[in-house]
Tab-separated table of C-alpha atoms in Angstrom:
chain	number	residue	atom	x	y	z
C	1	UNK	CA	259.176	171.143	73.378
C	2	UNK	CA	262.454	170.550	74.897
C	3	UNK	CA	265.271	173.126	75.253
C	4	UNK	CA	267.253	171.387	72.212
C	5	UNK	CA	264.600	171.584	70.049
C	6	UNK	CA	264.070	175.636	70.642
C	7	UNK	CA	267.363	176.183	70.627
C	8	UNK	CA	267.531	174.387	66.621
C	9	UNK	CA	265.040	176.877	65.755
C	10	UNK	CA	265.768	179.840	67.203
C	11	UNK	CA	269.749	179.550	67.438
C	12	UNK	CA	272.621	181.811	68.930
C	13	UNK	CA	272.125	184.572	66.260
C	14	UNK	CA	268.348	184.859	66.903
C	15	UNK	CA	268.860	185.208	70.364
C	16	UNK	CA	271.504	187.643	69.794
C	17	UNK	CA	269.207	189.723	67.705
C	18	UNK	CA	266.305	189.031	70.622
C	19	UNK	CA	268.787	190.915	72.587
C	20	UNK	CA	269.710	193.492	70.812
C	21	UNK	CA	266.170	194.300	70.743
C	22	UNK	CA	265.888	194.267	74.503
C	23	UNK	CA	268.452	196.771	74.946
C	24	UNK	CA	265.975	199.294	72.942
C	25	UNK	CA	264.010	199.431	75.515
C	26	UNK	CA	264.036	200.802	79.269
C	27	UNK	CA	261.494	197.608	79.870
C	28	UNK	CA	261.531	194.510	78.311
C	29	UNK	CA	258.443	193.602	78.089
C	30	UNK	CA	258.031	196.442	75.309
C	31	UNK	CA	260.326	194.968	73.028
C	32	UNK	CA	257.653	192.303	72.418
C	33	UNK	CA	255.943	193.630	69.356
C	34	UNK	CA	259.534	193.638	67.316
C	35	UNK	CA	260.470	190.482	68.417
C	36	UNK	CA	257.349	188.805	67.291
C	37	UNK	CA	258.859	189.708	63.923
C	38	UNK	CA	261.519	188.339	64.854
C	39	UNK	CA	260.299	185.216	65.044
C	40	UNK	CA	258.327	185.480	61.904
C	41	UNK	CA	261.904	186.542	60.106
C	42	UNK	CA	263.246	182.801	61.330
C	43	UNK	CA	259.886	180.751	61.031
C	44	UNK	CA	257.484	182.538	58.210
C	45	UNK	CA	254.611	182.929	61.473
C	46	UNK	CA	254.371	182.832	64.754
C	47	UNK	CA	254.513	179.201	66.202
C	48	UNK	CA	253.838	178.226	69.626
C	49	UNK	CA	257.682	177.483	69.747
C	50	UNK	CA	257.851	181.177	68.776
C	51	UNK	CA	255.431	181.969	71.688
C	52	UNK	CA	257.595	180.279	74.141
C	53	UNK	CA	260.953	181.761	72.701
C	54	UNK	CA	259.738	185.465	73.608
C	55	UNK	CA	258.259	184.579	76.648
C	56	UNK	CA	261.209	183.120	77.756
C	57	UNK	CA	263.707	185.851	76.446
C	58	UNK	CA	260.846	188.633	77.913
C	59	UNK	CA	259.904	186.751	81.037
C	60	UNK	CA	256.819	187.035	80.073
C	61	UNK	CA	254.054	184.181	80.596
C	62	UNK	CA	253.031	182.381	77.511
C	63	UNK	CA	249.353	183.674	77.743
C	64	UNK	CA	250.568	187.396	77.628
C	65	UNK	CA	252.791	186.953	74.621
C	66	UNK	CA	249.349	184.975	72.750
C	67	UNK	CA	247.138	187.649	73.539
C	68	UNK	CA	249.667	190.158	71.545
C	69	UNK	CA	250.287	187.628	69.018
C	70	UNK	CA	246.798	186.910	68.467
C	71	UNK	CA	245.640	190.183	68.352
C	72	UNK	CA	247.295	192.278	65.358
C	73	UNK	CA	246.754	191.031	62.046
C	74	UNK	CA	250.332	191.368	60.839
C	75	UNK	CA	251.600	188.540	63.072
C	76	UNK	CA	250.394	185.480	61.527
C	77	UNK	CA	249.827	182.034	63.409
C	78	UNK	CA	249.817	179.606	60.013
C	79	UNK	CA	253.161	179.669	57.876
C	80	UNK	CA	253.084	182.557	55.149
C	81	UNK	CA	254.692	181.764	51.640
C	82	UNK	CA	257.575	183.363	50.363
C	83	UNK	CA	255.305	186.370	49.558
C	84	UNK	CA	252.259	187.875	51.158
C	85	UNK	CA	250.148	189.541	48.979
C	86	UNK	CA	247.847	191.907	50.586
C	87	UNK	CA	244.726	193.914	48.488
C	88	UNK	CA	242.899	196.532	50.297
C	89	UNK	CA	239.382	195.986	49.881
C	90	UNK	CA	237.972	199.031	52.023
C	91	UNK	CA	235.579	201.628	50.982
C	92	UNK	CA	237.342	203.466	48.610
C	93	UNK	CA	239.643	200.795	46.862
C	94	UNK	CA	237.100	198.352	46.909
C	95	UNK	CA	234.906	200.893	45.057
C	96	UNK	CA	237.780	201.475	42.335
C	97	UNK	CA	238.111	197.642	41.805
C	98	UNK	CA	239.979	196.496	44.848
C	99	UNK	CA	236.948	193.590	45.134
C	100	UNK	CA	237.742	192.790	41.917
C	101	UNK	CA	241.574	192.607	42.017
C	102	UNK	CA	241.186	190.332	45.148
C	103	UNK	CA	238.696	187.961	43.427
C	104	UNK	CA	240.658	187.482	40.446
C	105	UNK	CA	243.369	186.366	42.434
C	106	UNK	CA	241.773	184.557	44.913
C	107	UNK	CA	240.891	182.606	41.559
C	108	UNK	CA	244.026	182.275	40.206
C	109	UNK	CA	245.929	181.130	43.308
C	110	UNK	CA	243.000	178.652	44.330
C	111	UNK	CA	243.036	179.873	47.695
C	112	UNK	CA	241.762	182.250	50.202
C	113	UNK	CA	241.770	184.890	52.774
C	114	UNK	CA	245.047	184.188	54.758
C	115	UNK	CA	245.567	181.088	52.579
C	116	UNK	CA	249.016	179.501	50.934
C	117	UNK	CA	249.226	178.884	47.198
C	118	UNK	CA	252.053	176.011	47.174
C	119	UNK	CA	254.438	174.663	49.885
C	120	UNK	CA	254.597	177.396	52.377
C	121	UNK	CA	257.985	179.161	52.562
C	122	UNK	CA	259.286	177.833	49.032
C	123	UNK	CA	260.296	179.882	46.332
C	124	UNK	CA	257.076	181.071	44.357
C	125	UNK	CA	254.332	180.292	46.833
C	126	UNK	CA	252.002	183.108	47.532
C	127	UNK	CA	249.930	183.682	51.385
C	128	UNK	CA	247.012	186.205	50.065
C	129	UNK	CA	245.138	188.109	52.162
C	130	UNK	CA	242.461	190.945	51.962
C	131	UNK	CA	243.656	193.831	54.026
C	132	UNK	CA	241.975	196.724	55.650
C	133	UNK	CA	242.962	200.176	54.365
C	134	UNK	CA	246.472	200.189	53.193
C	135	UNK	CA	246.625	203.856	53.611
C	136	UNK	CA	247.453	205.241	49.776
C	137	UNK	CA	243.895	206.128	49.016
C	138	UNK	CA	245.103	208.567	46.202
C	139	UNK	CA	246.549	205.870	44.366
C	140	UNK	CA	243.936	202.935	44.816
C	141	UNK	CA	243.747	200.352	44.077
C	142	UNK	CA	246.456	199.341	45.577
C	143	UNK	CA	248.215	196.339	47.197
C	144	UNK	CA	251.053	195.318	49.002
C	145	UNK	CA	253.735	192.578	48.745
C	146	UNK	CA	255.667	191.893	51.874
C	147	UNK	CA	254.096	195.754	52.628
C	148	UNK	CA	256.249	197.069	49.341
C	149	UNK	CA	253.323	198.913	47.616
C	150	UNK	CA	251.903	198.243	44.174
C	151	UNK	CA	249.901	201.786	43.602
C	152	UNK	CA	246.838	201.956	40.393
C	153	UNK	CA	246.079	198.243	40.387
C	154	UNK	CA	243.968	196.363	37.915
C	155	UNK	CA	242.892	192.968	38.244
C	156	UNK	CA	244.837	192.223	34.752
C	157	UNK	CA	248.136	194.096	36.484
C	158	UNK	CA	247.396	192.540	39.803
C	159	UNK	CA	247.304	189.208	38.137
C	160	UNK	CA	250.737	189.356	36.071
C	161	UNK	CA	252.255	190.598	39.136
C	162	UNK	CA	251.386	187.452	41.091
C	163	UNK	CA	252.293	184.909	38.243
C	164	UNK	CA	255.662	186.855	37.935
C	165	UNK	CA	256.686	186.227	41.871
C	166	UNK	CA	255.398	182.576	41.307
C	167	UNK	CA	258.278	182.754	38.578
C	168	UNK	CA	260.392	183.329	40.851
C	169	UNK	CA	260.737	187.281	39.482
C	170	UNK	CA	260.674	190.227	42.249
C	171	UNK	CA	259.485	193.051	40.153
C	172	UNK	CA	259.961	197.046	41.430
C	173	UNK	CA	257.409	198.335	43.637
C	174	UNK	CA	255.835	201.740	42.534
C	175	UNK	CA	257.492	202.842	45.349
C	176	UNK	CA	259.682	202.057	48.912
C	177	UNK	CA	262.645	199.758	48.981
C	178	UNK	CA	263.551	196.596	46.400
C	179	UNK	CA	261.039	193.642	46.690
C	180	UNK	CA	262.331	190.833	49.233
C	181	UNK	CA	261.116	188.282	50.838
C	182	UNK	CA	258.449	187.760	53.596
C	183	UNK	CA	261.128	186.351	56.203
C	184	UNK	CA	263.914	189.269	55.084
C	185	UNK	CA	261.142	191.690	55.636
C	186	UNK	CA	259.997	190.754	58.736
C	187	UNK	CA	263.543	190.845	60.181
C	188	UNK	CA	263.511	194.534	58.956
C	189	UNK	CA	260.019	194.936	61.152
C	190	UNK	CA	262.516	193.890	63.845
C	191	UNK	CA	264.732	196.372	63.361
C	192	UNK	CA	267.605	194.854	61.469
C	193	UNK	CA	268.968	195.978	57.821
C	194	UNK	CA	272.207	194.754	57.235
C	195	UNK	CA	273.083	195.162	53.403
C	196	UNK	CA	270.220	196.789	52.993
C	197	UNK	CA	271.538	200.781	52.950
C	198	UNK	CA	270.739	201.099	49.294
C	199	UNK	CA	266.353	200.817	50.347
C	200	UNK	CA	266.925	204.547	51.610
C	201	UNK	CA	266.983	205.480	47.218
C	202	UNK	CA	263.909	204.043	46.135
C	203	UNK	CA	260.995	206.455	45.316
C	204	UNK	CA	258.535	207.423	48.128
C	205	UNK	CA	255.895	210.084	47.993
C	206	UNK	CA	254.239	209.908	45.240
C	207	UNK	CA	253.071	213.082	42.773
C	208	UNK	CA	249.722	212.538	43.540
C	209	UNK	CA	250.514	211.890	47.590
C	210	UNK	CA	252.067	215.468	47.498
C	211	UNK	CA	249.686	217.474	44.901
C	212	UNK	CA	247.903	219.607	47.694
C	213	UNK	CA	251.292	220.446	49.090
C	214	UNK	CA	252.615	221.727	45.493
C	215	UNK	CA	249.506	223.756	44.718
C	216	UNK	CA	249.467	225.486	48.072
C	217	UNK	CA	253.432	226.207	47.668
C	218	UNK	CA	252.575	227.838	43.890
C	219	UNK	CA	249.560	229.504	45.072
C	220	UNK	CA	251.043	231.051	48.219
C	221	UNK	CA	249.114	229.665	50.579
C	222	UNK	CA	250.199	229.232	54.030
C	223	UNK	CA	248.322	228.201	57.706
C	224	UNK	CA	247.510	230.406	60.136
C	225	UNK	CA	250.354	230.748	62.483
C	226	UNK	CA	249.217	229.974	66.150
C	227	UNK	CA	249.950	232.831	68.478
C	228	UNK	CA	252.291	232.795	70.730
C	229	UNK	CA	249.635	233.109	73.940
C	230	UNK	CA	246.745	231.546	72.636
C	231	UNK	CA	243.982	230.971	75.276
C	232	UNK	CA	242.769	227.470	75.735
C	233	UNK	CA	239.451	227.006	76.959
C	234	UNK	CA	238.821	225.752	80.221
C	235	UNK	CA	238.894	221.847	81.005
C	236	UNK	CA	235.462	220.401	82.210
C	237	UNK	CA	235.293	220.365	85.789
C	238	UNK	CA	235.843	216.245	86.792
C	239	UNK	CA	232.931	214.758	89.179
């Protein structure tokens, strides 16, 4: 790829943001995770051309920033649709229908695991994925679009959810900010939410999330407060 041809896809405002990250950090090199976002905010995945750009603005080698890339799930090396849909389909949702929810829309969209349902990046097309635990076991089955939760899924809600986005609708999460897109939430991941102040209202622990809490505040109940000299036991001697 010639320098022209990076510089059309990642222009003077990505590199300014690719920057701004930078100065985060005491090293650059550990700004690599949010820029990799970055990249997805501009391209929908993480291209080779994306591989190059933040080796080049990290001075890394190409080989370092692949082995990152390639390794966490959330940075994705095919183009994602305008919405990722992710079900959890470990232990516990998958016992309270998360299999289910996933195979009914795995149906539905003709496609699956990391697959594109329509022309990727255009309005209404839909990457699915199946997605290890989403952390809300209290309120499984749930899923995720664009990681905004959807909490107490069925495969019939699960399945008017998806043909709604493929309408072009963006209905409310159960909780966290407004629904967006994949590209405008990935450029959050990187750390950037211009004109997006009003995310901070939406709802975010939910009743169930915070149940133990409330009984244990009713009931009185209280941990053990650690004393102020409390004896640690001796480390293993090291051979």
């Amino acid at each position: 790829m010639t320098q022209a041809a990076e510089n059309t896809t990642f222009g003077q405002s990505t590199v300014d943001r690719a920057q701004a990250i930078i100065a985060r950090y005491p090293q650059s090199r550990s700004a690599l995770l949010p820029m990799l976002h970055l990249v997805q905010s501009v391209e929908g995945y993480v291209s080779q051309d994306g591989i190059r750009f933040c080796a080049g603005q990290l001075d890394l080698s190409e080989a370092e920033v692949s082995a990152v890339a390639t390794f966490y799930t959330m940075y994705k090396r095919r183009p994602c649709g305008e919405h990722l849909v992710s079900v959890c389909t470990n232990t516990l949702c998958a016992a309270l229908g998360g299999d289910d929810i996933y195979s009914t829309l795995k149906s539905h969209l003709g496609v699956g695991h990391e697959e594109t349902a329509g022309e990727p990046g255009t309005p209404g097309s839909i990457t699915l994925e199946h997605a290890e635990c989403l952390a809300a076991c209290d309120l499984g089955p749930v899923l995720q679009v664009n990681y905004e939760f959807y909490d107490n899924q069925t495969p019939e809600k699960a399945l008017q959810l998806v043909k709604s986005l493929q309408a072009g609708e963006k209905p409310a999460p159960t909780r966290g900010a407004p629904l967006t897109d994949f590209k405008q939430a990935e450029l959050q991941l990187a750390g950037f939410f211009e004109g997006r102040d009003a995310d901070l209202d939406g709802p975010s622990a939910a009743p169930e999330t915070l149940r133990g809490a409330q009984i244990a505040k009713d009931r009185g109940w209280d941990a053990p407060k650690m004393p102020a000299n409390a004896e640690f036991p001796a480390l293993p001697e090291k051979k």
